[in-house]
Amino acid sequence: MISRKITVIGSINMDLVTSTNQIPKVGETVLGHSFHTIPGGKGANQAVAAARLGADVTMIGAVGDDSFGEMLVDHLTNQGISTENIMKVKDTSTGIASITLSDGDNSIIVVSGANNHITPAVIGKNADKILNSDLVLLQLEIPLESVIRAVEIAKKHGILTIVNPAPFQRLPKELVEMVDYLTPNEHEQALLFASIDGTEQELEELKEKCIVTKGSQGVMIYKNGCELEIPSIKVEAVDTTGAGDSFNGGLAVALCEGSEIEEACRFANIVGAISVTKLGAQSGMPTKQEVKEFLQLHKME
Ligand code: RIB
């Protein structure tokens, strides 16, 4: 039996999604054409992606004591995710993301709320969950020092870690050295490596940990100093919100199941591609069976 215990440590948001033909300029009011309230947050999205693919997922996170928080925890529980390690923070709002969809693209403002309460002390209290995992998956919508603490604990015990460095912030070199895989997009990767001090050789070595997501073009990895492109499949995109999260969830599952990195990226590319065919970050995330059917349809099996 393949072991697939994944702990996701990260944000839980309610996505407030407005679709419009026109993005307002400063001081202007425009009419949009639809509004939806959809579960999101990079952490929760990645947890759902991995759970739909059959992994045994535990989520460490926080919500506020409001109705969004209750709805989001219920939703994650219904997805088969262990939610016992999600804190409810008193007198605090649950994280939200105000998302504007226009012309097939999105712009997002995140208000972190309870996600900021995932402190290093909270990570320490949940160390047993980290130690009981095959892989720990993190993003940057919780305090950076907590991401560092979690990676330290995991690293000390030889547990595989993936950090999705989004939204971008400077990472200390020690964190990049400790982590097993980083999954920036092209923009994040450029900023990340511009901000790390090191010799050319050190930076080249650290780059080998990167799986660079390139949207509809798939991903790029570095192998023995060479760039290797792993293309994705073209699909009709309805909403690209959460495509990176689907990729990360798929990658985590494939690596836990023992796939080599190239094979894991190919699988995660397909998971990401399928996920953009529906509105909302999580709505289009596929099950293993759906991935199989997609591959048959595209004659890739
Ligand atoms: O990656 C997409 C996610 O980013 C959205 O669901 C939103 O909540 C923001 O955190």
CSV table of C-alpha atoms and ligand atoms in Angstrom, one decimal:
chain,number,residue,atom,x,y,z
A,1,MET,CA,0.0,0.0,0.0
A,2,ILE,CA,1.4,3.4,-1.0
A,3,SER,CA,1.6,5.9,1.8
A,4,ARG,CA,0.3,9.3,1.0
A,5,LYS,CA,0.0,11.3,4.2
A,6,ILE,CA,0.2,15.0,3.3
A,7,THR,CA,0.0,17.8,5.8
A,8,VAL,CA,-0.8,21.2,4.3
A,9,ILE,CA,0.0,24.2,6.4
A,10,GLY,CA,-1.5,27.4,5.0
A,11,SER,CA,-4.2,29.8,4.4
A,12,ILE,CA,-8.0,29.3,4.3
A,13,ASN,CA,-9.9,32.1,2.6
A,14,MET,CA,-13.3,32.8,1.3
A,15,ASP,CA,-13.0,34.0,-2.3
A,16,LEU,CA,-15.3,36.8,-3.2
A,17,VAL,CA,-15.3,36.6,-7.0
A,18,THR,CA,-16.7,39.3,-9.2
A,19,SER,CA,-16.7,38.9,-13.0
A,20,THR,CA,-16.7,42.1,-15.1
A,21,ASN,CA,-16.0,43.2,-18.6
A,22,GLN,CA,-14.3,46.3,-17.3
A,23,ILE,CA,-11.9,46.9,-14.4
A,24,PRO,CA,-12.7,50.2,-12.8
A,25,LYS,CA,-10.1,53.0,-12.7
A,26,VAL,CA,-9.5,54.8,-9.5
A,27,GLY,CA,-12.6,56.8,-8.6
A,28,GLU,CA,-14.8,55.0,-11.2
A,29,THR,CA,-17.8,52.7,-10.7
A,30,VAL,CA,-18.6,50.0,-13.3
A,31,LEU,CA,-21.2,47.3,-13.4
A,32,GLY,CA,-20.0,43.7,-13.1
A,33,HIS,CA,-22.0,40.8,-14.4
A,34,SER,CA,-21.8,38.1,-11.7
A,35,PHE,CA,-20.7,37.5,-8.1
A,36,HIS,CA,-19.8,34.3,-6.3
A,37,THR,CA,-18.6,33.3,-2.8
A,38,ILE,CA,-16.3,30.3,-3.3
A,39,PRO,CA,-13.9,28.5,-0.9
A,40,GLY,CA,-10.3,29.3,-1.5
A,41,GLY,CA,-7.0,30.2,0.0
A,42,LYS,CA,-3.8,28.7,-1.3
A,43,GLY,CA,-3.4,26.3,1.6
A,44,ALA,CA,-7.0,25.1,1.5
A,45,ASN,CA,-6.9,24.8,-2.3
A,46,GLN,CA,-3.8,22.7,-2.3
A,47,ALA,CA,-5.3,20.5,0.5
A,48,VAL,CA,-8.5,20.0,-1.6
A,49,ALA,CA,-6.4,19.2,-4.7
A,50,ALA,CA,-4.4,16.5,-2.9
A,51,ALA,CA,-7.5,15.0,-1.1
A,52,ARG,CA,-9.5,14.7,-4.4
A,53,LEU,CA,-6.6,12.8,-5.8
A,54,GLY,CA,-6.9,10.3,-2.9
A,55,ALA,CA,-4.3,11.5,-0.4
A,56,ASP,CA,-4.8,11.4,3.3
A,57,VAL,CA,-4.7,15.1,4.0
A,58,THR,CA,-4.4,17.0,7.3
A,59,MET,CA,-4.8,20.8,7.2
A,60,ILE,CA,-3.1,23.1,9.7
A,61,GLY,CA,-4.6,26.5,9.5
A,62,ALA,CA,-6.9,29.1,11.1
A,63,VAL,CA,-10.2,30.7,10.6
A,64,GLY,CA,-12.1,33.5,12.4
A,65,ASP,CA,-15.1,33.1,14.6
A,66,ASP,CA,-17.5,34.2,11.8
A,67,SER,CA,-19.8,32.4,9.4
A,68,PHE,CA,-17.2,32.2,6.6
A,69,GLY,CA,-14.9,30.3,9.0
A,70,GLU,CA,-17.6,27.8,9.9
A,71,MET,CA,-18.5,27.3,6.2
A,72,LEU,CA,-14.9,26.8,5.2
A,73,VAL,CA,-14.1,24.2,7.9
A,74,ASP,CA,-17.3,22.3,7.1
A,75,HIS,CA,-16.4,22.4,3.4
A,76,LEU,CA,-12.9,21.0,4.0
A,77,THR,CA,-14.3,18.3,6.3
A,78,ASN,CA,-16.7,17.3,3.5
A,79,GLN,CA,-13.7,17.0,1.2
A,80,GLY,CA,-12.4,14.3,3.5
A,81,ILE,CA,-9.6,16.5,4.9
A,82,SER,CA,-8.7,16.2,8.6
A,83,THR,CA,-9.7,19.6,10.1
A,84,GLU,CA,-8.9,18.9,13.8
A,85,ASN,CA,-5.8,21.1,13.6
A,86,ILE,CA,-7.6,24.2,12.2
A,87,MET,CA,-7.9,26.8,15.0
A,88,LYS,CA,-10.8,29.1,15.4
A,89,VAL,CA,-9.5,32.5,16.4
A,90,LYS,CA,-11.8,34.7,18.6
A,91,ASP,CA,-12.8,38.2,17.5
A,92,THR,CA,-11.0,37.8,14.2
A,93,SER,CA,-12.2,37.6,10.6
A,94,THR,CA,-11.6,34.6,8.4
A,95,GLY,CA,-9.2,35.3,5.5
A,96,ILE,CA,-10.8,36.6,2.3
A,97,ALA,CA,-9.7,37.2,-1.2
A,98,SER,CA,-11.4,39.8,-3.3
A,99,ILE,CA,-11.0,38.5,-6.9
A,100,THR,CA,-11.9,40.3,-10.1
A,101,LEU,CA,-12.2,38.2,-13.2
A,102,SER,CA,-11.9,40.0,-16.5
A,103,ASP,CA,-10.9,38.9,-20.0
A,104,GLY,CA,-9.9,35.4,-18.8
A,105,ASP,CA,-7.5,36.9,-16.2
A,106,ASN,CA,-7.7,37.6,-12.5
A,107,SER,CA,-6.5,40.2,-10.0
A,108,ILE,CA,-6.6,39.4,-6.3
A,109,ILE,CA,-6.5,41.2,-3.0
A,110,VAL,CA,-6.0,39.0,0.0
A,111,VAL,CA,-6.9,40.1,3.6
A,112,SER,CA,-5.2,37.5,5.8
A,113,GLY,CA,-7.3,37.8,9.0
A,114,ALA,CA,-7.0,34.6,11.0
A,115,ASN,CA,-4.3,33.2,8.7
A,116,ASN,CA,-1.9,35.6,10.5
A,117,HIS,CA,-2.5,33.7,13.7
A,118,ILE,CA,-0.5,30.6,12.5
A,119,THR,CA,2.5,31.5,14.5
A,120,PRO,CA,5.7,29.5,15.0
A,121,ALA,CA,4.3,28.5,18.4
A,122,VAL,CA,1.2,27.1,16.7
A,123,ILE,CA,3.4,25.1,14.3
A,124,GLY,CA,5.4,23.8,17.3
A,125,LYS,CA,2.1,22.6,19.0
A,126,ASN,CA,1.3,20.7,15.8
A,127,ALA,CA,4.7,19.2,15.4
A,128,ASP,CA,3.3,15.6,15.9
A,129,LYS,CA,1.2,16.1,12.7
A,130,ILE,CA,4.2,17.2,10.7
A,131,LEU,CA,6.2,14.2,12.0
A,132,ASN,CA,3.4,11.9,11.0
A,133,SER,CA,3.4,13.0,7.4
A,134,ASP,CA,5.1,11.8,4.3
A,135,LEU,CA,5.2,15.3,2.8
A,136,VAL,CA,4.5,18.8,4.1
A,137,LEU,CA,3.2,21.4,1.6
A,138,LEU,CA,3.4,25.1,2.4
A,139,GLN,CA,2.7,28.5,0.8
A,140,LEU,CA,3.3,32.1,1.8
A,141,GLU,CA,-0.1,33.3,3.0
A,142,ILE,CA,0.8,32.6,6.6
A,143,PRO,CA,3.7,34.3,8.5
A,144,LEU,CA,7.0,33.4,6.9
A,145,GLU,CA,8.6,32.6,10.3
A,146,SER,CA,6.0,29.8,10.7
A,147,VAL,CA,6.8,28.4,7.3
A,148,ILE,CA,10.5,28.3,8.3
A,149,ARG,CA,9.6,26.6,11.6
A,150,ALA,CA,7.6,23.9,9.9
A,151,VAL,CA,10.3,23.2,7.3
A,152,GLU,CA,12.9,23.0,10.2
A,153,ILE,CA,10.8,20.4,12.0
A,154,ALA,CA,10.2,18.4,8.8
A,155,LYS,CA,13.8,18.6,7.6
A,156,LYS,CA,15.1,17.4,11.0
A,157,HIS,CA,13.1,14.2,10.6
A,158,GLY,CA,13.7,13.7,6.9
A,159,ILE,CA,10.1,14.6,5.8
A,160,LEU,CA,9.7,15.8,2.3
A,161,THR,CA,8.8,19.5,2.0
A,162,ILE,CA,7.4,21.6,-0.9
A,163,VAL,CA,7.2,25.4,-0.5
A,164,ASN,CA,5.1,27.3,-3.0
A,165,PRO,CA,6.6,30.8,-2.7
A,166,ALA,CA,3.3,32.7,-3.4
A,167,PRO,CA,2.5,35.4,-3.0
A,168,PHE,CA,6.1,36.5,-3.4
A,169,GLN,CA,8.2,37.6,-0.6
A,170,ARG,CA,12.0,37.4,0.0
A,171,LEU,CA,13.0,34.1,1.5
A,172,PRO,CA,16.1,33.6,3.7
A,173,LYS,CA,18.7,31.5,2.0
A,174,GLU,CA,18.6,29.0,4.9
A,175,LEU,CA,15.0,28.2,4.1
A,176,VAL,CA,15.7,27.7,0.4
A,177,GLU,CA,18.6,25.4,1.5
A,178,MET,CA,16.4,23.4,3.8
A,179,VAL,CA,13.4,22.8,1.5
A,180,ASP,CA,13.2,19.9,-0.9
A,181,TYR,CA,11.2,21.6,-3.7
A,182,LEU,CA,10.2,25.2,-4.5
A,183,THR,CA,7.3,25.8,-6.9
A,184,PRO,CA,7.5,29.5,-8.0
A,185,ASN,CA,6.0,30.9,-11.2
A,186,GLU,CA,8.5,32.6,-13.6
A,187,HIS,CA,8.0,36.0,-12.0
A,188,GLU,CA,8.4,34.7,-8.5
A,189,GLN,CA,11.5,32.7,-9.4
A,190,ALA,CA,13.2,35.7,-11.0
A,191,LEU,CA,12.5,37.8,-7.8
A,192,LEU,CA,13.5,35.0,-5.5
A,193,PHE,CA,16.9,34.4,-7.1
A,194,ALA,CA,17.6,38.1,-7.4
A,195,SER,CA,17.1,38.4,-3.7
A,196,ILE,CA,19.3,35.5,-2.5
A,197,ASP,CA,23.0,36.2,-1.8
A,198,GLY,CA,25.3,33.5,-2.9
A,199,THR,CA,28.0,32.5,-5.4
A,200,GLU,CA,27.0,31.6,-8.9
A,201,GLN,CA,27.5,27.9,-8.1
A,202,GLU,CA,25.5,28.0,-4.9
A,203,LEU,CA,22.6,29.7,-6.8
A,204,GLU,CA,22.8,27.1,-9.6
A,205,GLU,CA,22.6,24.3,-7.0
A,206,LEU,CA,19.6,25.9,-5.3
A,207,LYS,CA,17.8,26.4,-8.7
A,208,GLU,CA,17.8,22.6,-9.0
A,209,LYS,CA,15.1,22.6,-6.3
A,210,CYS,CA,12.8,24.8,-8.4
A,211,ILE,CA,9.9,23.6,-10.4
A,212,VAL,CA,8.9,26.7,-12.3
A,213,THR,CA,5.2,26.9,-13.3
A,214,LYS,CA,4.5,28.7,-16.6
A,215,GLY,CA,0.7,28.6,-16.8
A,216,SER,CA,-0.6,27.0,-20.0
A,217,GLN,CA,3.0,26.3,-21.1
A,218,GLY,CA,3.5,23.7,-18.3
A,219,VAL,CA,6.6,23.8,-16.1
A,220,MET,CA,10.4,24.0,-16.3
A,221,ILE,CA,12.8,22.1,-14.1
A,222,TYR,CA,16.6,22.3,-13.8
A,223,LYS,CA,18.5,19.0,-14.2
A,224,ASN,CA,22.3,19.0,-13.9
A,225,GLY,CA,22.5,22.6,-14.9
A,226,CYS,CA,20.2,22.3,-17.9
A,227,GLU,CA,16.6,23.6,-18.3
A,228,LEU,CA,14.1,21.0,-19.0
A,229,GLU,CA,10.6,22.0,-20.2
A,230,ILE,CA,7.7,19.8,-19.4
A,231,PRO,CA,4.7,21.0,-21.5
A,232,SER,CA,1.1,21.0,-20.4
A,233,ILE,CA,-2.0,20.3,-22.4
A,234,LYS,CA,-4.1,23.1,-24.0
A,235,VAL,CA,-7.6,23.4,-22.5
A,236,GLU,CA,-10.4,25.9,-22.8
A,237,ALA,CA,-9.7,28.0,-19.6
A,238,VAL,CA,-12.8,29.3,-17.7
A,239,ASP,CA,-11.0,30.5,-14.6
A,240,THR,CA,-7.3,30.2,-13.9
A,241,THR,CA,-7.6,31.0,-10.2
A,242,GLY,CA,-6.0,28.2,-8.2
A,243,ALA,CA,-4.3,26.5,-11.2
A,244,GLY,CA,-0.9,26.7,-9.4
A,245,ASP,CA,-2.6,25.3,-6.3
A,246,SER,CA,-4.0,22.3,-8.2
A,247,PHE,CA,-0.5,21.8,-9.7
A,248,ASN,CA,1.1,21.8,-6.2
A,249,GLY,CA,-1.5,19.3,-4.8
A,250,GLY,CA,-1.0,17.0,-7.8
A,251,LEU,CA,2.8,17.3,-7.4
A,252,ALA,CA,2.6,16.4,-3.7
A,253,VAL,CA,0.5,13.4,-4.4
A,254,ALA,CA,2.7,12.1,-7.2
A,255,LEU,CA,5.9,12.6,-5.2
A,256,CYS,CA,4.4,10.8,-2.2
A,257,GLU,CA,3.5,7.9,-4.5
A,258,GLY,CA,7.1,7.6,-5.5
A,259,SER,CA,7.0,9.2,-9.0
A,260,GLU,CA,10.2,10.7,-10.3
A,261,ILE,CA,10.2,14.4,-10.6
A,262,GLU,CA,9.5,14.6,-14.4
A,263,GLU,CA,6.6,12.1,-14.2
A,264,ALA,CA,5.3,14.0,-11.1
A,265,CYS,CA,5.4,17.3,-13.1
A,266,ARG,CA,3.6,15.7,-16.0
A,267,PHE,CA,0.8,14.4,-13.7
A,268,ALA,CA,0.6,17.8,-11.9
A,269,ASN,CA,0.4,19.6,-15.2
A,270,ILE,CA,-2.7,17.6,-16.1
A,271,VAL,CA,-4.3,18.2,-12.7
A,272,GLY,CA,-3.7,22.0,-13.2
A,273,ALA,CA,-5.0,22.0,-16.7
A,274,ILE,CA,-8.3,20.2,-15.7
A,275,SER,CA,-8.8,22.6,-12.8
A,276,VAL,CA,-9.0,25.7,-14.9
A,277,THR,CA,-12.0,24.4,-16.9
A,278,LYS,CA,-14.5,25.5,-14.2
A,279,LEU,CA,-15.2,28.7,-12.3
A,280,GLY,CA,-13.6,28.9,-8.8
A,281,ALA,CA,-10.2,27.7,-7.5
A,282,GLN,CA,-11.5,24.3,-6.3
A,283,SER,CA,-14.5,23.5,-8.4
A,284,GLY,CA,-12.5,22.0,-11.3
A,285,MET,CA,-10.0,20.1,-9.2
A,286,PRO,CA,-10.1,16.5,-10.5
A,287,THR,CA,-10.2,13.1,-8.8
A,288,LYS,CA,-7.8,10.3,-9.9
A,289,GLN,CA,-10.6,8.9,-12.1
A,290,GLU,CA,-11.2,12.2,-13.8
A,291,VAL,CA,-7.5,12.5,-14.6
A,292,LYS,CA,-7.6,9.0,-16.1
A,293,GLU,CA,-10.7,9.9,-18.2
A,294,PHE,CA,-9.0,13.1,-19.4
A,295,LEU,CA,-5.9,11.1,-20.4
A,296,GLN,CA,-8.0,8.6,-22.3
A,297,LEU,CA,-9.9,11.5,-24.1
A,298,HIS,CA,-6.6,13.1,-25.1
A,299,LYS,CA,-5.2,9.7,-26.0
A,300,MET,CA,-2.3,10.1,-23.6
A,301,GLU,CA,-2.5,6.7,-21.8
B,1,RIB,O1,-4.1,30.7,-5.5
B,1,RIB,C1,-5.5,31.2,-5.6
B,1,RIB,C2,-5.9,31.6,-4.2
B,1,RIB,O2,-5.1,32.8,-3.9
B,1,RIB,C3,-7.3,32.1,-4.1
B,1,RIB,O3,-8.2,31.0,-3.8
B,1,RIB,C4,-7.3,33.2,-3.1
B,1,RIB,O4,-7.9,32.8,-1.9
B,1,RIB,C5,-5.8,33.5,-2.9
B,1,RIB,O5,-5.4,33.2,-1.7
